[in-house]
Each structure stands twice: as C-alpha cells, then as structure tokens.
Tab-separated table of C-alpha atoms and ligand atoms in Angstrom:
chain	number	residue	atom	x	y	z
A	1	MET	CA	-19.078	2.955	30.312
A	2	SER	CA	-17.950	2.206	26.794
A	3	LEU	CA	-15.040	3.254	24.639
A	4	GLY	CA	-15.900	4.264	21.103
A	5	GLY	CA	-19.390	2.885	21.743
A	6	ARG	CA	-17.990	-0.577	21.226
A	7	LEU	CA	-15.734	-1.786	24.000
A	8	ALA	CA	-16.625	-2.011	27.657
A	9	LEU	CA	-14.115	-0.487	30.047
A	10	LEU	CA	-13.112	-3.459	32.160
A	11	THR	CA	-11.758	-2.776	35.614
A	12	ARG	CA	-11.537	-6.042	37.543
A	13	GLY	CA	-11.498	-9.792	37.088
A	14	GLU	CA	-11.776	-12.901	39.220
A	15	GLY	CA	-11.762	-16.438	37.910
A	16	SER	CA	-13.844	-16.542	34.726
A	17	HIS	CA	-15.607	-13.242	35.406
A	18	VAL	CA	-14.747	-9.618	34.693
A	19	TRP	CA	-16.487	-6.427	35.756
A	20	ASP	CA	-16.795	-3.151	33.898
A	21	ALA	CA	-16.553	0.349	35.350
A	22	GLU	CA	-20.271	0.391	36.093
A	23	GLY	CA	-20.108	-2.857	38.020
A	24	THR	CA	-21.665	-5.047	35.325
A	25	ARG	CA	-20.411	-8.609	35.582
A	26	TYR	CA	-19.472	-10.651	32.501
A	27	LEU	CA	-18.660	-14.299	32.050
A	28	ASP	CA	-15.421	-14.190	30.090
A	29	PHE	CA	-15.447	-17.024	27.552
A	30	LEU	CA	-12.914	-15.347	25.288
A	31	GLY	CA	-10.163	-15.407	27.922
A	32	GLY	CA	-8.306	-12.431	26.475
A	33	ILE	CA	-8.238	-14.348	23.158
A	34	ALA	CA	-6.978	-17.663	24.484
A	35	VAL	CA	-4.552	-16.019	26.912
A	36	ASN	CA	-5.992	-16.234	30.432
A	37	ALA	CA	-5.466	-19.957	30.917
A	38	LEU	CA	-5.993	-19.676	34.678
A	39	GLY	CA	-8.739	-17.066	34.475
A	40	HIS	CA	-8.359	-13.642	36.080
A	41	ALA	CA	-6.423	-12.688	39.198
A	42	HIS	CA	-5.482	-16.297	39.926
A	43	PRO	CA	-3.607	-16.455	43.246
A	44	VAL	CA	-0.708	-18.378	41.678
A	45	PHE	CA	-0.340	-15.675	39.028
A	46	ALA	CA	-0.669	-12.785	41.473
A	47	GLU	CA	1.688	-14.280	44.075
A	48	THR	CA	4.310	-15.221	41.498
A	49	VAL	CA	4.342	-11.742	39.961
A	50	ALA	CA	4.613	-10.141	43.412
A	51	ARG	CA	7.324	-12.495	44.665
A	52	GLN	CA	9.466	-12.321	41.532
A	53	ALA	CA	9.033	-8.541	41.187
A	54	ALA	CA	10.338	-8.225	44.733
A	55	THR	CA	13.303	-10.484	43.939
A	56	LEU	CA	14.608	-9.818	40.394
A	57	SER	CA	12.534	-8.642	37.455
A	58	HIS	CA	15.025	-7.856	34.723
A	59	VAL	CA	18.666	-8.358	33.824
A	60	SER	CA	20.254	-8.036	30.397
A	61	ASN	CA	20.841	-11.029	28.160
A	62	TYR	CA	24.482	-10.898	29.201
A	63	PHE	CA	23.306	-12.941	32.156
A	64	ALA	CA	21.136	-15.995	32.649
A	65	THR	CA	18.576	-16.397	35.407
A	66	PRO	CA	17.328	-19.588	37.045
A	67	GLN	CA	13.752	-18.762	35.989
A	68	GLN	CA	14.750	-18.550	32.324
A	69	LEU	CA	16.756	-21.782	32.425
A	70	GLU	CA	13.917	-23.545	34.217
A	71	LEU	CA	11.392	-22.373	31.631
A	72	ALA	CA	13.570	-23.496	28.730
A	73	ALA	CA	13.973	-26.924	30.342
A	74	ARG	CA	10.221	-27.187	30.940
A	75	LEU	CA	9.308	-26.225	27.371
A	76	LYS	CA	11.816	-28.711	25.936
A	77	GLU	CA	10.422	-31.438	28.163
A	78	LEU	CA	6.766	-30.659	27.350
A	79	ALA	CA	7.443	-30.401	23.605
A	80	GLY	CA	9.631	-33.523	23.624
A	81	THR	CA	12.612	-31.913	21.892
A	82	GLY	CA	15.153	-34.018	23.744
A	83	GLU	CA	18.547	-32.555	24.638
A	84	ARG	CA	19.073	-30.975	21.229
A	85	GLY	CA	16.087	-28.649	21.505
A	86	ARG	CA	16.576	-24.945	22.014
A	87	VAL	CA	14.287	-22.230	23.301
A	88	PHE	CA	14.352	-18.561	22.293
A	89	LEU	CA	12.275	-16.380	24.581
A	90	ALA	CA	10.483	-13.302	23.269
A	91	ASN	CA	7.615	-11.045	24.317
A	92	SER	CA	4.732	-11.915	22.018
A	93	GLY	CA	3.484	-14.299	19.372
A	94	THR	CA	4.460	-11.890	16.631
A	95	GLU	CA	8.012	-11.662	17.914
A	96	ALA	CA	8.204	-15.459	18.192
A	97	ASN	CA	7.112	-15.676	14.547
A	98	GLU	CA	9.669	-13.068	13.502
A	99	THR	CA	12.253	-15.317	15.130
A	100	ALA	CA	10.856	-18.231	13.111
A	101	ILE	CA	11.209	-16.206	9.888
A	102	LYS	CA	14.862	-15.594	10.728
A	103	LEU	CA	15.245	-19.317	11.434
A	104	ALA	CA	13.904	-20.031	7.927
A	105	ARG	CA	16.354	-17.547	6.399
A	106	LEU	CA	19.290	-19.133	8.257
A	107	HIS	CA	18.119	-22.544	7.082
A	108	ALA	CA	18.132	-21.354	3.447
A	109	ARG	CA	21.698	-20.000	3.876
A	110	LYS	CA	22.847	-23.284	5.381
A	111	GLN	CA	21.437	-25.140	2.377
A	112	GLY	CA	23.478	-22.822	0.188
A	113	TRP	CA	20.365	-21.248	-1.299
A	114	ALA	CA	20.494	-17.545	-2.073
A	115	GLU	CA	16.751	-17.564	-1.631
A	116	GLY	CA	14.121	-19.884	-0.321
A	117	LEU	CA	10.428	-19.257	-0.162
A	118	ILE	CA	8.586	-19.089	3.124
A	119	VAL	CA	5.100	-20.468	2.601
A	120	SER	CA	2.032	-19.851	4.756
A	121	LEU	CA	-1.634	-20.674	4.315
A	122	GLU	CA	-4.601	-18.662	3.191
A	123	GLY	CA	-6.670	-17.734	6.249
A	124	ALA	CA	-3.551	-17.676	8.437
A	125	PHE	CA	-2.821	-15.219	11.203
A	126	HIS	CA	0.787	-14.885	12.305
A	127	GLY	CA	0.936	-11.320	13.614
A	128	ARG	CA	1.035	-7.668	12.600
A	129	SER	CA	4.716	-6.717	12.424
A	130	THR	CA	5.818	-6.332	8.821
A	131	GLY	CA	7.475	-9.765	8.649
A	132	ALA	CA	4.707	-11.702	10.378
A	133	LEU	CA	2.199	-9.681	8.355
A	134	ALA	CA	3.741	-10.938	5.118
A	135	LEU	CA	2.762	-14.421	6.322
A	136	THR	CA	-0.780	-13.233	7.118
A	137	PRO	CA	-2.499	-13.018	3.728
A	138	LYS	CA	-5.458	-10.809	4.524
A	139	ALA	CA	-5.862	-7.772	2.262
A	140	ALA	CA	-7.303	-5.498	4.963
A	141	TYR	CA	-4.264	-6.131	7.166
A	142	GLN	CA	-1.603	-6.106	4.433
A	143	ASP	CA	-2.606	-3.571	1.807
A	144	PRO	CA	-1.957	-0.356	3.762
A	145	PHE	CA	1.618	-1.515	4.451
A	146	ARG	CA	2.942	-2.789	1.134
A	147	PRO	CA	5.614	-3.538	0.103
A	148	LEU	CA	5.935	-6.405	2.567
A	149	LEU	CA	8.768	-8.818	3.268
A	150	PRO	CA	9.692	-10.513	-0.037
A	151	GLY	CA	10.204	-14.247	-0.484
A	152	VAL	CA	6.866	-15.200	1.038
A	153	THR	CA	3.943	-16.913	-0.656
A	154	HIS	CA	0.648	-18.503	0.341
A	155	ILE	CA	-1.252	-21.607	-0.638
A	156	ALA	CA	-4.780	-22.799	0.040
A	157	PRO	CA	-5.076	-24.921	3.209
A	158	THR	CA	-5.756	-28.110	1.256
A	159	LEU	CA	-3.817	-31.326	0.656
A	160	GLU	CA	-3.962	-30.713	-3.104
A	161	ALA	CA	-2.309	-27.296	-2.773
A	162	LEU	CA	0.328	-28.828	-0.507
A	163	GLU	CA	1.186	-31.525	-3.072
A	164	GLU	CA	1.264	-28.948	-5.851
A	165	LEU	CA	3.592	-26.678	-3.900
A	166	PHE	CA	6.244	-29.335	-3.463
A	167	ALA	CA	5.795	-30.677	-7.002
A	168	GLY	CA	6.567	-27.166	-8.334
A	169	GLY	CA	10.365	-27.419	-8.008
A	170	GLU	CA	10.811	-24.138	-6.118
A	171	ARG	CA	13.204	-23.923	-3.218
A	172	ILE	CA	11.153	-23.744	-0.058
A	173	SER	CA	12.911	-22.887	3.176
A	174	ALA	CA	9.884	-23.230	5.450
A	175	LEU	CA	6.218	-24.067	5.553
A	176	VAL	CA	4.581	-22.149	8.407
A	177	VAL	CA	1.146	-23.329	9.533
A	178	GLU	CA	-1.226	-23.134	12.479
A	179	PRO	CA	-2.556	-26.584	13.459
A	180	ILE	CA	-5.937	-24.869	13.887
A	181	GLN	CA	-6.498	-21.460	12.278
A	182	GLY	CA	-7.882	-19.442	15.179
A	183	GLU	CA	-8.519	-16.095	13.509
A	184	ALA	CA	-10.095	-17.808	10.490
A	185	GLY	CA	-12.870	-19.030	12.793
A	186	VAL	CA	-11.128	-21.958	14.530
A	187	LEU	CA	-10.603	-23.964	11.343
A	188	PRO	CA	-8.671	-27.198	11.774
A	189	LEU	CA	-6.346	-28.321	8.986
A	190	PRO	CA	-7.649	-31.140	6.774
A	191	GLU	CA	-7.243	-34.654	8.193
A	192	GLY	CA	-3.682	-35.897	7.662
A	193	TYR	CA	-2.371	-32.468	6.616
A	194	LEU	CA	0.420	-32.194	9.167
A	195	ARG	CA	1.628	-35.752	8.532
A	196	ARG	CA	1.825	-35.124	4.792
A	197	ALA	CA	3.409	-31.704	5.364
A	198	ARG	CA	6.054	-33.393	7.510
A	199	GLU	CA	6.840	-35.953	4.789
A	200	LEU	CA	7.047	-33.368	2.020
A	201	THR	CA	9.056	-30.768	3.950
A	202	THR	CA	11.549	-33.448	5.016
A	203	ALA	CA	11.870	-34.790	1.461
A	204	HIS	CA	12.464	-31.297	0.048
A	205	GLY	CA	14.738	-29.915	2.757
A	206	ALA	CA	12.204	-27.397	4.049
A	207	LEU	CA	11.508	-26.607	7.699
A	208	LEU	CA	8.063	-27.359	9.102
A	209	ILE	CA	7.289	-24.524	11.508
A	210	LEU	CA	4.068	-24.667	13.511
A	211	ASP	CA	2.533	-21.503	14.859
A	212	GLU	CA	1.115	-22.786	18.147
A	213	VAL	CA	0.684	-19.294	19.574
A	214	GLN	CA	-3.041	-19.940	20.029
A	215	THR	CA	-3.181	-23.754	20.106
A	216	GLY	CA	-0.173	-24.335	22.386
A	217	MET	CA	0.330	-24.543	26.146
A	218	GLY	CA	-2.631	-26.840	26.785
A	219	ARG	CA	-5.388	-24.995	24.946
A	220	THR	CA	-6.389	-28.054	22.899
A	221	GLY	CA	-6.201	-30.515	25.794
A	222	ARG	CA	-2.605	-31.479	24.969
A	223	TRP	CA	0.433	-29.322	25.628
A	224	PHE	CA	0.768	-28.729	21.890
A	225	ALA	CA	-1.667	-29.463	19.081
A	226	PHE	CA	0.986	-31.220	16.977
A	227	GLN	CA	1.172	-33.936	19.626
A	228	ALA	CA	-2.218	-35.226	18.458
A	229	GLU	CA	-0.783	-35.838	14.976
A	230	GLY	CA	2.170	-38.109	15.710
A	231	ILE	CA	4.683	-35.805	14.009
A	232	VAL	CA	7.706	-33.826	15.137
A	233	PRO	CA	8.028	-30.316	13.641
A	234	ASP	CA	11.300	-28.388	13.234
A	235	ALA	CA	10.042	-25.502	15.332
A	236	ILE	CA	6.980	-24.232	17.153
A	237	THR	CA	6.097	-20.699	18.172
A	238	LEU	CA	4.263	-19.972	21.419
A	239	ALA	CA	2.756	-17.026	23.269
A	240	LYS	CA	-0.871	-16.286	24.323
A	241	GLY	CA	-1.503	-18.758	27.177
A	242	ILE	CA	2.166	-19.406	27.996
A	243	ALA	CA	2.204	-17.080	31.007
A	244	ALA	CA	-1.584	-16.774	31.343
A	245	GLY	CA	-1.646	-13.014	30.825
A	246	PHE	CA	1.935	-11.955	31.366
A	247	PRO	CA	3.526	-10.989	28.013
A	248	LEU	CA	5.853	-13.751	26.818
A	249	GLY	CA	6.547	-15.583	23.576
A	250	ALA	CA	8.863	-18.403	22.563
A	251	LEU	CA	10.339	-20.256	19.637
A	252	VAL	CA	11.181	-23.879	20.414
A	253	THR	CA	13.372	-25.760	17.942
A	254	PHE	CA	13.859	-29.475	17.401
A	255	GLY	CA	16.816	-31.456	15.991
A	256	ASP	CA	19.008	-29.810	13.321
A	257	ALA	CA	16.953	-26.608	13.387
A	258	SER	CA	18.454	-26.030	16.840
A	259	ASP	CA	21.892	-25.419	15.306
A	260	LEU	CA	20.866	-22.541	13.018
A	261	PHE	CA	21.053	-19.516	15.311
A	262	TYR	CA	24.535	-18.633	16.498
A	263	PRO	CA	25.715	-15.854	18.797
A	264	GLY	CA	24.956	-12.411	17.435
A	265	THR	CA	22.098	-13.471	15.151
A	266	HIS	CA	19.190	-12.745	17.472
A	267	ASN	CA	18.357	-11.034	20.737
A	268	SER	CA	15.567	-9.349	22.664
A	269	THR	CA	15.983	-6.976	25.590
A	270	PHE	CA	12.914	-8.012	27.535
A	271	GLY	CA	12.582	-11.526	26.096
A	272	GLY	CA	12.601	-14.179	28.787
A	273	ASN	CA	13.142	-11.798	31.673
A	274	PRO	CA	12.947	-13.507	35.079
A	275	LEU	CA	9.539	-11.994	35.840
A	276	ALA	CA	7.797	-13.356	32.739
A	277	SER	CA	9.696	-16.643	33.005
A	278	ALA	CA	8.742	-17.126	36.655
A	279	VAL	CA	5.072	-16.632	35.794
A	280	ALA	CA	5.249	-19.136	32.923
A	281	ASN	CA	6.918	-21.694	35.214
A	282	ALA	CA	4.212	-21.228	37.836
A	283	VAL	CA	1.426	-21.476	35.238
A	284	ILE	CA	2.849	-24.713	33.817
A	285	GLN	CA	3.219	-26.121	37.333
A	286	GLU	CA	-0.380	-25.208	38.195
A	287	ILE	CA	-1.688	-26.857	35.007
A	288	GLN	CA	0.209	-30.008	35.965
A	289	ASP	CA	-0.710	-29.993	39.664
A	290	ARG	CA	-4.443	-29.583	38.950
A	291	ASP	CA	-4.469	-31.879	35.924
A	292	LEU	CA	-6.017	-29.028	33.956
A	293	LEU	CA	-5.351	-30.601	30.547
A	294	ALA	CA	-7.906	-33.282	31.411
A	295	ASN	CA	-10.347	-30.547	32.408
A	296	VAL	CA	-9.731	-28.746	29.107
A	297	ALA	CA	-10.606	-31.884	27.127
A	298	GLU	CA	-13.614	-32.761	29.263
A	299	ARG	CA	-15.137	-29.266	29.434
A	300	GLY	CA	-14.518	-28.768	25.735
A	301	ALA	CA	-16.523	-31.869	24.868
A	302	GLN	CA	-19.260	-30.847	27.305
A	303	LEU	CA	-19.558	-27.347	25.818
A	304	ARG	CA	-19.639	-28.594	22.234
A	305	GLU	CA	-22.368	-31.089	22.979
A	306	ALA	CA	-24.489	-28.390	24.616
A	307	VAL	CA	-23.909	-25.821	21.863
A	308	GLU	CA	-24.640	-28.213	19.019
A	309	ARG	CA	-28.268	-28.463	20.135
A	310	MET	CA	-28.845	-24.705	20.064
A	311	PRO	CA	-30.665	-22.644	17.410
A	312	LEU	CA	-28.601	-21.104	14.571
A	313	VAL	CA	-25.730	-23.522	15.230
A	314	ALA	CA	-24.517	-25.489	12.196
A	315	GLY	CA	-21.808	-27.310	14.144
A	316	THR	CA	-18.670	-26.893	16.220
A	317	ARG	CA	-14.965	-27.359	15.470
A	318	GLY	CA	-11.606	-27.032	17.140
A	319	ALA	CA	-10.098	-28.959	20.034
A	320	GLY	CA	-10.204	-28.744	23.817
A	321	LEU	CA	-11.178	-25.245	24.880
A	322	LEU	CA	-10.510	-23.619	21.514
A	323	ILE	CA	-13.947	-23.910	19.986
A	324	GLY	CA	-15.409	-22.444	16.819
A	325	ILE	CA	-19.178	-22.376	16.646
A	326	ALA	CA	-20.330	-22.362	13.012
A	327	LEU	CA	-23.613	-20.510	12.490
A	328	THR	CA	-26.224	-21.275	9.861
A	329	LYS	CA	-26.379	-17.567	8.913
A	330	PRO	CA	-23.764	-14.783	8.730
A	331	VAL	CA	-24.970	-13.249	12.013
A	332	ALA	CA	-21.912	-13.731	14.241
A	333	ALA	CA	-21.608	-10.020	15.054
A	334	GLU	CA	-25.242	-9.948	16.192
A	335	VAL	CA	-24.768	-13.062	18.308
A	336	ARG	CA	-21.672	-11.550	19.915
A	337	ALA	CA	-23.570	-8.336	20.697
A	338	ALA	CA	-26.587	-10.221	22.088
A	339	ALA	CA	-24.312	-12.324	24.300
A	340	HIS	CA	-22.449	-9.241	25.456
A	341	ALA	CA	-25.723	-7.493	26.349
A	342	ARG	CA	-26.512	-10.492	28.566
A	343	GLY	CA	-23.150	-10.488	30.299
A	344	LEU	CA	-21.264	-13.036	28.208
A	345	ILE	CA	-18.024	-12.324	26.354
A	346	VAL	CA	-17.378	-14.327	23.165
A	347	ASN	CA	-15.972	-13.132	19.853
A	348	ALA	CA	-16.825	-13.284	16.177
A	349	PRO	CA	-13.657	-13.917	14.131
A	350	THR	CA	-15.710	-14.253	10.932
A	351	ASP	CA	-19.249	-13.410	9.751
A	352	ASP	CA	-20.529	-16.885	10.507
A	353	ALA	CA	-18.413	-18.159	13.389
A	354	ILE	CA	-18.228	-17.503	17.114
A	355	ARG	CA	-15.046	-18.361	18.983
A	356	ILE	CA	-14.806	-19.320	22.624
A	357	ALA	CA	-11.537	-19.872	24.495
A	358	PRO	CA	-12.350	-19.872	28.209
A	359	ALA	CA	-9.990	-20.513	31.118
A	360	TYR	CA	-8.726	-24.082	31.652
A	361	THR	CA	-10.153	-23.856	35.166
A	362	ILE	CA	-13.859	-23.671	34.241
A	363	GLY	CA	-16.189	-26.015	36.096
A	364	ASP	CA	-19.881	-26.935	36.157
A	365	ASP	CA	-20.976	-23.438	37.190
A	366	GLU	CA	-19.244	-21.685	34.304
A	367	VAL	CA	-20.463	-24.273	31.801
A	368	ALA	CA	-24.046	-23.862	33.053
A	369	GLU	CA	-23.859	-20.058	33.005
A	370	PHE	CA	-22.422	-20.055	29.489
A	371	THR	CA	-24.927	-22.584	28.188
A	372	SER	CA	-27.999	-20.744	29.454
A	373	THR	CA	-26.810	-17.254	28.462
A	374	PHE	CA	-25.567	-18.265	25.025
A	375	ALA	CA	-28.821	-20.115	24.265
A	376	VAL	CA	-30.840	-16.988	25.111
A	377	ALA	CA	-28.585	-14.832	22.911
A	378	LEU	CA	-28.950	-17.261	20.004
A	379	ASP	CA	-32.719	-17.442	20.498
A	380	GLU	CA	-32.979	-13.689	20.307
A	381	VAL	CA	-30.964	-13.443	17.096
A	382	ALA	CA	-32.748	-16.458	15.593
A	383	SER	CA	-36.197	-14.977	16.245
A	384	ARG	CA	-35.116	-11.655	14.745
A	385	HIS	CA	-34.103	-13.464	11.564
A	386	ALA	CA	-37.090	-15.776	11.481
A	387	ALA	CA	-39.521	-12.825	11.162
A	388	PRO	CA	-41.429	-13.170	7.845
A	389	THR	CA	-40.449	-9.657	6.714
A	390	THR	CA	-36.747	-10.436	6.873
A	391	GLU	CA	-36.915	-13.980	5.519
A	392	GLY	CA	-34.653	-14.385	2.516
A	393	ILE	CA	-33.105	-10.951	2.831
A	394	PRO	CA	-29.343	-11.209	3.235
A	395	ALA	CA	-28.062	-9.878	6.565
B	1	PLP	C1	-2.402	-14.111	18.412
B	1	PLP	C2	-1.618	-14.848	17.415
B	1	PLP	C3	-0.385	-14.357	16.940
B	1	PLP	C4	0.167	-13.018	17.359
B	1	PLP	O1	0.491	-13.031	18.706
B	1	PLP	P1	0.724	-11.636	19.465
B	1	PLP	O2	1.108	-12.048	20.858
B	1	PLP	O3	-0.533	-10.863	19.365
B	1	PLP	O4	1.847	-10.946	18.787
B	1	PLP	C5	0.323	-15.135	16.052
B	1	PLP	N1	-0.146	-16.327	15.647
B	1	PLP	C6	-1.298	-16.830	16.076
B	1	PLP	C7	-1.751	-18.167	15.609
B	1	PLP	C8	-2.096	-16.105	16.967
B	1	PLP	O5	-3.259	-16.588	17.375
C-alpha cells in the first residue's frame, strides 16, 4: 500500500528492518533520518517506555524528576562541559535551535549590543519553525513564509567567507553551524573550519553554536562531532538520535554561555518530561554497555569501502554511520527508487547524493544485505543511463 503513490505505509519494525502493510520487508538504512540509533522495537527502548509510562510520564516544570536530572548530568559528562555546563531539554531539533537563537539574543544583550547578527551557512538545515527557518537559507523552504526573523545572515561554508565575515566589523552574536551538513548531502565542513571559527568567534565576542542534531549522540563514532576537532563550542543542539525515536531535543551550554538564561526566559511544557528523559538515559547506557560507538566507526568504514567500488559512485563522505554517497550523475532519486523497489530504504537529500544513517547496532548481516542490494540498484540505474540513446542527454 502506498500513500500519495510515494510513501510506503509502514506498520512494524524489528532491528534494522521494517515491514509495510502488505508484508514487504525493507532494510532500513535511513534509520528515520538518523534517529533510530538502536534500530526498531529495541527491547531496551520498549521496556523503558513501558516501565516509565507506568511510573511517571509527565509533571510540570515546577518540579524536577530524577530522570531529567540524570539526563542533564549524562549530557554534561559526555559533552565535557564540566560543572558549569547547563542543559535545556526540549522536544525536537527545531525547538533546541530556537532555544539557541534565544541564547544568541541574550548574549547580544549582555554585551550591551542592541543588535547582533546570527550567522549560519549556505546549505544549512536548522529546522522549519520561523526562527530556525531564518537560519535555513533554502528558497523553497523560506520564500512562502517571508518575512522571516530579522538579524540573521548567511555565508558560504568556506574558510575565506569565514575570514571575511569577521573582518567586516559587524557585531556578530553567534555563528551557528553543523559540523557536517546532513540535508546538504552529508557535506563536512572544510578542514580546520571549526578550529578557525572557534578562534574568530572568541576574538570577536561571538558565540560558536554547533547544531549537532544529526551528528550528535554517537552518530559519527564519537558522542559529538566537535570532539574530533579539539575545540570547545559555547553550545550544542541535539535531538534525532538522543532518545532513539522518542521525541526529545536539548541545548547544552558550556562556560559563560551557561549564565545567559535566567528564570522566566525560557520554558517548554513537554520538554524533558520523565518519559522522554528515561528513554534517553537508557539509550545512552545501552550505547555505552555495548560499546556501540566503536561499532559505528568500524561499520562506517566497512560500508564506505564497499560502496566506493560500486558503479555510479564518485566517492563517499561523512563520519561514522552518517554517510553521503556522491554519485557521478544527478540520478539520486532514481537510485533511491531502485533501492526501495528492492527492499532497501535510503534517501536522496540532493540530486547527486544518497544518504545512509543506519542503526548503531548493525552487524555483518546488515552490511552484507545493504551491500548486495545497493549494488544491484546502482547497476540497474547505471545500465539505464549507459544506453546509447540516452548518452549525453541530461537526466
Ligand atoms: C533534523 C535536523 C533539525 C530539525 O530537527 P527536528 O527534530 O526535525 O525539529 C535541525 N538541525 C539539523 C542539523 C537536523 O538534521
């Protein structure tokens, strides 16, 4: 069964597989867009939801819960904020980024600036609410909703544009960047970008805010992508894999940025409720107990090596199990459809890139199933485009 002729109606999942209403089985290598870190219907997930739902699922923010305090302590520890760090729990990546925008505004006020620009990068994706959308410079997403939040601008994701920005003399309250641009086709920042961004933001009194909604919580083989760069940001935003499929988002602050919010400046009714927090705690514990970060790094390398030898593949990029597969032709939508027809779920964030973001738990069987199915899908699309009659005709 399909919805709108495009989406399968999925009814059940187990591990790295999902089934549609007709009983067709798919290997899920998209993982709910980098969300299902433990795959589907993981016993730890299911038992934690059931146990916590039967104990305490929601209280207002007039009260704390042990689950919430435990999660905040875990995130501070994993991110290395030290005692000064603070954690603001929300319900999604967009809401975490809205919180980051407010953090940037409070920072500008503290500096005594009436205004301060918030700067994001071309190709960025930070969410679809009107504030996060202002930081997401894509015409198709923004244009129907103008005017957007003022005081936001964008620069190219290059070191030259970064230097130029800070040489321009404008007051910049925050630079907001993804360590790897997921929606742009899993595009890593240029080598050394985050280190230089840290130097320049510090020198000019701007916050460095990293959107780790997609790259965080182990997806790249480290808890957070910034940890591969030897820098400390002022804040990171998290969501997607944080509770492996239970809605939850977070803003984690470091150092002075932790003193900006004060009582009354921010709140969220559902944010950090004990149910979502309990699931996140259990997911983090499971990743640690099974040493899944090592599996993420190892399986990621294994998949990239296999894919790089396939037809139509120009190369791979990303880190851990967030992998962009660059194609030699703009046929990503065809490749996605061919894979789907063979029972493999991947996605096509751009015309010439396929993204995979499977569960951290994948093993030899899933790697083998992916490798054989994806190769067949690529072969089919490659042979279609190699036909003499279509040679040289743009897709
Ligand atoms: C998915 C995503 C968001 C938005 O998260 P939602 O939970 O959909 O609101 C923001 N930033 C990045 C980098 C993302 O990948």
